[in-house]
Short mmCIF file of C-alpha atoms in Angstrom, two decimals:
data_model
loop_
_atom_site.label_atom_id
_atom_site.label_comp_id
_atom_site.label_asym_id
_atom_site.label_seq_id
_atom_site.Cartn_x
_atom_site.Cartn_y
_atom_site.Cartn_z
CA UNK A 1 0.00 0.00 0.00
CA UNK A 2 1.62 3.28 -1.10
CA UNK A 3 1.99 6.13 1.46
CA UNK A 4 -0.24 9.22 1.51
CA UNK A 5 0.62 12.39 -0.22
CA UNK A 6 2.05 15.06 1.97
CA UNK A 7 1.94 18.56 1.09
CA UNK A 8 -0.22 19.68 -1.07
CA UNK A 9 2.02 22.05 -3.45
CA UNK A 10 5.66 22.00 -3.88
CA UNK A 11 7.43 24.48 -6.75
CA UNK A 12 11.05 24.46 -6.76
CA UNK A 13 12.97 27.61 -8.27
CA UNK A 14 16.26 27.59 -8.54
CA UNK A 15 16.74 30.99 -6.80
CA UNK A 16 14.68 33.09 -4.26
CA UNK A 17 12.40 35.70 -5.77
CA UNK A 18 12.04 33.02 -9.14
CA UNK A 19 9.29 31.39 -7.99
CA UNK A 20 7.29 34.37 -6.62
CA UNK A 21 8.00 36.14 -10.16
CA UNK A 22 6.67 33.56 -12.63
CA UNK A 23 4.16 30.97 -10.62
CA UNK A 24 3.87 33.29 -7.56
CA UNK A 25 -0.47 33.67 -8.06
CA UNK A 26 -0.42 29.73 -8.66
CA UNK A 27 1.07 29.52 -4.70
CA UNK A 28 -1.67 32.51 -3.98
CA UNK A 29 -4.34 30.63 -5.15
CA UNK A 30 -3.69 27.31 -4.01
CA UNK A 31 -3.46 28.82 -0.80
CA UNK A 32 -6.74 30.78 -0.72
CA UNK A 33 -8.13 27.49 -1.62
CA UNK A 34 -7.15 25.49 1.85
CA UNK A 35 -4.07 23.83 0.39
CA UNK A 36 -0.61 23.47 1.78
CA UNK A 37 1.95 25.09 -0.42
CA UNK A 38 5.44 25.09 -0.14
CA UNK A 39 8.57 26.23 -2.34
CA UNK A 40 12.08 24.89 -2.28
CA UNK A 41 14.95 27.28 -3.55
CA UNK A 42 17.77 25.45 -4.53
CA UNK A 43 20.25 28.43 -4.16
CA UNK A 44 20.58 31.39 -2.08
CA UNK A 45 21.11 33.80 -5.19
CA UNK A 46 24.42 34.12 -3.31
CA UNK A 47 26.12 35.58 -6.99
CA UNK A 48 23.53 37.96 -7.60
CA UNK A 49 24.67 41.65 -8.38
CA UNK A 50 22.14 43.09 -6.03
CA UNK A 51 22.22 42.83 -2.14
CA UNK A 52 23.50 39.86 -0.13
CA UNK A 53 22.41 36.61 0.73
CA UNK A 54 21.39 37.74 4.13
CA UNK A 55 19.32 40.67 2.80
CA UNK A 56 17.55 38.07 0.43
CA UNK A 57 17.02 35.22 3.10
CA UNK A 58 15.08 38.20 5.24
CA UNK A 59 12.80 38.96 1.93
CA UNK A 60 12.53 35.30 1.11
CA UNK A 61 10.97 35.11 4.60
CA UNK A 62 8.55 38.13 3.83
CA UNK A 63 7.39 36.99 0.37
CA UNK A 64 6.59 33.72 1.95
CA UNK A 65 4.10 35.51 4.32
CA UNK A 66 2.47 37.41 1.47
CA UNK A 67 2.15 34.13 -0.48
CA UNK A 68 0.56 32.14 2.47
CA UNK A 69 3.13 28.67 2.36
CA UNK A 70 3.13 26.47 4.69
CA UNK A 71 6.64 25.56 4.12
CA UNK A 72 9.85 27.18 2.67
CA UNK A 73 13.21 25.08 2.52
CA UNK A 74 16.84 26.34 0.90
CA UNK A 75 19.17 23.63 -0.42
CA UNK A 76 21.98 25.54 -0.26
CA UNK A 77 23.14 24.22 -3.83
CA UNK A 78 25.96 26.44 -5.39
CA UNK A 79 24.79 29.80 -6.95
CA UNK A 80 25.91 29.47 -10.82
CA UNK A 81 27.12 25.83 -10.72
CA UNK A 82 23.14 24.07 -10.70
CA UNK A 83 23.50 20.63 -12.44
CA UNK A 84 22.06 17.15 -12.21
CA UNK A 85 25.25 16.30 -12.73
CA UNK A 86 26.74 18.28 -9.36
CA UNK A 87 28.42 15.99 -6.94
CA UNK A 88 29.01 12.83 -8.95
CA UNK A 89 32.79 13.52 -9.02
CA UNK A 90 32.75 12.11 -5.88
CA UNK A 91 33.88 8.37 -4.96
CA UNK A 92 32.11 5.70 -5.99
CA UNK A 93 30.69 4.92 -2.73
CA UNK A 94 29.71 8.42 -1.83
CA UNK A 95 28.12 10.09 -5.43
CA UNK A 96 24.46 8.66 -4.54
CA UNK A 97 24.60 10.95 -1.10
CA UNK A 98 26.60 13.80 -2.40
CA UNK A 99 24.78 14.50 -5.94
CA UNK A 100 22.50 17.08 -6.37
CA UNK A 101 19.81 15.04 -7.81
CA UNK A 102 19.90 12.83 -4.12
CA UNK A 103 19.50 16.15 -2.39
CA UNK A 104 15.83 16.73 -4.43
CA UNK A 105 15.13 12.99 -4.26
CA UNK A 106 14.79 13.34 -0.58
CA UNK A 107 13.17 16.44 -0.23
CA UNK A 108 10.53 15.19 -2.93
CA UNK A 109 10.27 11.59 -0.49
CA UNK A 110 10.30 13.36 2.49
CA UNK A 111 7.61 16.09 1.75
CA UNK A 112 5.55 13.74 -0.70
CA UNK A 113 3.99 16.73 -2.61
CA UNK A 114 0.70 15.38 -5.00
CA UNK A 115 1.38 18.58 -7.07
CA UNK A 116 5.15 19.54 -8.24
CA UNK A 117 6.02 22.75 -10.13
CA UNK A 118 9.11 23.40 -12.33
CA UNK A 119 10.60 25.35 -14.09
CA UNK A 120 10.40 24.73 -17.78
CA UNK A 121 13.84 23.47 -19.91
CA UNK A 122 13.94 26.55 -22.08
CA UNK A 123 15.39 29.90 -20.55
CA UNK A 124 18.22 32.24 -20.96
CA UNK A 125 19.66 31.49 -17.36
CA UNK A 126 21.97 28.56 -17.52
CA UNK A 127 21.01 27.66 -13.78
CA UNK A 128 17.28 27.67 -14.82
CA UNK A 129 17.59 25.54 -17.31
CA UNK A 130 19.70 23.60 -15.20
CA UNK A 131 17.31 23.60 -12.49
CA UNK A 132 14.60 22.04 -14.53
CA UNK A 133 16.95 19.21 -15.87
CA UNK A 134 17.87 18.85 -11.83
CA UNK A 135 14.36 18.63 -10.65
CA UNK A 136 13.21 16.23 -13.58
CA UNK A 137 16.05 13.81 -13.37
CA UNK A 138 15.10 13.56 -9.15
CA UNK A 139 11.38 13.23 -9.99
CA UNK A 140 12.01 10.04 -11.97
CA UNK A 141 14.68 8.78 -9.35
CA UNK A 142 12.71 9.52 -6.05
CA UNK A 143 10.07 6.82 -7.87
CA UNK A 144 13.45 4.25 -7.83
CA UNK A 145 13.78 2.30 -5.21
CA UNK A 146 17.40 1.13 -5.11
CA UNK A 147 18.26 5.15 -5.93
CA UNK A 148 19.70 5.77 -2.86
CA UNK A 149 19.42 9.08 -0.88
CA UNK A 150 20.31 10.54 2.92
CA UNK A 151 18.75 10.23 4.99
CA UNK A 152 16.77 7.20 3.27
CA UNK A 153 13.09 7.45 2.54
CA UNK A 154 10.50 5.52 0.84
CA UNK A 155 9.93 5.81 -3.05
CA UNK A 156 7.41 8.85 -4.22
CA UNK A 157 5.84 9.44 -7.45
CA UNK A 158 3.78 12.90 -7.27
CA UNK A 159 0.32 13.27 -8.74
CA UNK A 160 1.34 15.65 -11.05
CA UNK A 161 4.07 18.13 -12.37
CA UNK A 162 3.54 21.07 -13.78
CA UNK A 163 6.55 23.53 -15.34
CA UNK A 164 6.16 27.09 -15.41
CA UNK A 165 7.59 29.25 -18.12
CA UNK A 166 10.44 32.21 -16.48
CA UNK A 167 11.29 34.83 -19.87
CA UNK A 168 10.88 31.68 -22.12
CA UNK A 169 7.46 32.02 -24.01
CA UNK A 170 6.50 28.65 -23.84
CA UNK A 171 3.11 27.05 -25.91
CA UNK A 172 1.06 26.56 -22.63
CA UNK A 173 -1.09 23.27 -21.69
CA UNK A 174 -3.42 25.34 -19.83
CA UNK A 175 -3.66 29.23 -18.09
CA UNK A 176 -4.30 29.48 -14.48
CA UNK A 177 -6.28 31.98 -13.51
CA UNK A 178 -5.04 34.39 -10.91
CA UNK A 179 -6.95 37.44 -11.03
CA UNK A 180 -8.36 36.96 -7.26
CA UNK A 181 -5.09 36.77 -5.89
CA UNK A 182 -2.70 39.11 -8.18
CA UNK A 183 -1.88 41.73 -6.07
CA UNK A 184 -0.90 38.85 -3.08
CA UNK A 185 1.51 37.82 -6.20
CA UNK A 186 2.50 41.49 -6.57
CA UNK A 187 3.14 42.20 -2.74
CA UNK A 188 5.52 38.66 -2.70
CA UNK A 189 7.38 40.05 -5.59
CA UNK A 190 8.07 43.65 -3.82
CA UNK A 191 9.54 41.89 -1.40
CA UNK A 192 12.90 41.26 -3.15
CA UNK A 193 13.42 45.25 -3.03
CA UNK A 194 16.98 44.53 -3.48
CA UNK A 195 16.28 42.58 -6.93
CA UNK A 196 13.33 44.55 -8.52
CA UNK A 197 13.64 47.82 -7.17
CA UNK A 198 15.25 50.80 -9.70
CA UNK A 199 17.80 51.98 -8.03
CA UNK A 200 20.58 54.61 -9.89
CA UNK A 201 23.43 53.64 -7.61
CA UNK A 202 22.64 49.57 -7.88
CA UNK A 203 24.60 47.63 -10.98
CA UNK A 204 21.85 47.13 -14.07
CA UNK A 205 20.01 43.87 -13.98
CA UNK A 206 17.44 42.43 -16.20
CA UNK A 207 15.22 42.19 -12.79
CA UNK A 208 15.68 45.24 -11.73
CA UNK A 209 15.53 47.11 -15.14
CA UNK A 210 12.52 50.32 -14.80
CA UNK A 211 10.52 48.38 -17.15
CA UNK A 212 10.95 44.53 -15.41
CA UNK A 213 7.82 44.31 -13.45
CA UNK A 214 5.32 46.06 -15.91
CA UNK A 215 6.68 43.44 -18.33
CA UNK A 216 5.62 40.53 -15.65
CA UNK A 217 2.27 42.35 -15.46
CA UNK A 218 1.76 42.78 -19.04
CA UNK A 219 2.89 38.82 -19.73
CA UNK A 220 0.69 37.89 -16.85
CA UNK A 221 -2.42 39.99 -18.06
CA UNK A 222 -1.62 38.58 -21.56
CA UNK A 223 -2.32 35.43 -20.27
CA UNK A 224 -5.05 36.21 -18.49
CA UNK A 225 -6.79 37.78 -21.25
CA UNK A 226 -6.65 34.23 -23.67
CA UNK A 227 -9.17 32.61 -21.18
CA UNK A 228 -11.28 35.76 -20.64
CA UNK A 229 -9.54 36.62 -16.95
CA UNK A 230 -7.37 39.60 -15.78
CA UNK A 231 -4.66 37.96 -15.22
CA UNK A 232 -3.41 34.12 -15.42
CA UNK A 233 -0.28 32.26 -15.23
CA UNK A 234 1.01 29.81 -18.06
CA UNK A 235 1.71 26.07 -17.80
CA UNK A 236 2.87 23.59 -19.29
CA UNK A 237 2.52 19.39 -19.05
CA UNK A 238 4.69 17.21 -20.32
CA UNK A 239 2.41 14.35 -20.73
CA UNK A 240 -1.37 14.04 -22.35
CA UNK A 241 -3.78 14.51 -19.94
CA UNK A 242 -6.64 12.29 -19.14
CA UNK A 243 -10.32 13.11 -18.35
CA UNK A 244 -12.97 10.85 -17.08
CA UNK A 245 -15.96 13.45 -17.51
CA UNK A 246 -14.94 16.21 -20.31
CA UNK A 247 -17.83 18.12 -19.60
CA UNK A 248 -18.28 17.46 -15.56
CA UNK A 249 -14.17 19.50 -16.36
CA UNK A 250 -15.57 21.98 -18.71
CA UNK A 251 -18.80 22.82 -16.11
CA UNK A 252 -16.25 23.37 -13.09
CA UNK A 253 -13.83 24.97 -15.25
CA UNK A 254 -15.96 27.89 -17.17
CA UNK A 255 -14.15 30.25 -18.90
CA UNK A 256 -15.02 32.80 -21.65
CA UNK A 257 -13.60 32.32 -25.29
CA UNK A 258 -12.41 36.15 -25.97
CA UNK A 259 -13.00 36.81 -29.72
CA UNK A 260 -9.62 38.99 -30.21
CA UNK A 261 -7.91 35.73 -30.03
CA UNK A 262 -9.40 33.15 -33.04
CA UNK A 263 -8.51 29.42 -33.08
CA UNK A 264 -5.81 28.61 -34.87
CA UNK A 265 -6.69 26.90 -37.88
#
């Protein structure tokens, strides 16, 4: 008899401030809807060119209140250097332990999430991409049960994963709608004043460029406005979906069909 799920709602990003950003109103939502939600960073964002790990643990800790988690972990992985690959240059004996991928595997055993969120292969930050190779190669792993990982833990298989687009325009499975809880999203992001705030005197970043955040909105209301809501969040699944009861979905899931955007033929 398998074990029960744990949390409800686990995205990993593979620095602080990446998950509020770009699946931030999924975590909102959930959690206006009763369910535990949780987010594991696999970095500190200790090479970023704004502020200091310390400044961005305290607004990691603040966005996490604004989002409503139940649960925030830090891996500690190494800023710049994400891989699945990370720790098997070790001995023999010790790669299963030391890897990167083991680290996930036993978060994703230990917490059991039914829902997993991740971010999607394509992007123009070398640790995002990595992070979503990472993530993947532990999902399929944590389901292994001679894949060893420390401390040990029985094998997992989640309900579901989900990936979430960063500056990558991925072709989405399906739009989340997140118009109820947008500004919650909004407040989480402010928090990272060191990484989004304009600031003359702090070095340029694509994150903290004037026009960073009004781009977020205006991807986010884009979104939004292809299943008739303010604003919605894109994601994608790897897999075909299943459904029992297509129109039992369709009833519970209502949405208008704007006319400025026709079918593609």
């Amino acid at each position: 008899m398998s074990e029960p799920y744990g949390i409800d709602v686990l995205a990993f990003g593979p620095h602080p401030d990446d998950v509020e950003l770009f699946c931030g109103g999924l975590l909102a939502r959930m959690a206006a809807l009763g369910y535990r939600t949780g987010i594991v960073d696999l970095t500190r964002g200790e090479k970023s060119s704004r502020g200091t790990p310390e400044t961005r643990a305290r607004e990691t800790e603040a966005a996490s209140r604004a989002l409503g988690l139940s649960l925030r972990e830090n891996l500690g992985l190494p800023d710049g250097w994400l891989s699945p690959w990370a720790g098997f240059e070790a001995p023999e004996a010790e790669r299963a332990h030391t890897s990167a991928v083991a680290r996930v595997v036993e978060v994703l055993r230990r917490l059991r999430p039914e829902l997993v969120v991740v971010p999607w292969e394509e992007e123009r930050h070398p640790d995002h991409e990595a992070a979503s190779a990472l993530v993947t190669r532990a999902l399929f792993f944590a389901g292994v049960r001679k894949f060893e990982a420390e401390p040990p833990g029985a094998p997992f298989t989640p309900r579901q994963v989900l990936y979430y687009p960063l500056r990558h325009l991925a072709e989405p499975s399906f739009v989340v709608d997140v118009s109820s809880v947008y500004e919650r999203k909004l407040a989480a992001v402010h928090c990272y004043a060191s990484q989004v705030q304009p600031r003359p005197d702090a070095p340029p970043t694509l994150v903290g460029s004037p026009l960073s955040l009004s781009s977020l909105q205006a991807r986010d209301a884009f979104y939004g406005a292809q299943v008739g809501v303010s604003h919605g969040e894109p994601y994608v699944v790897r897999e075909t979906l299943g459904l029992s009861d297509p129109l039992d979905h369709f009833r519970r899931n209502s949405f208008a069909r704007p006319l400025f955007f026709p079918q593609r033929r």
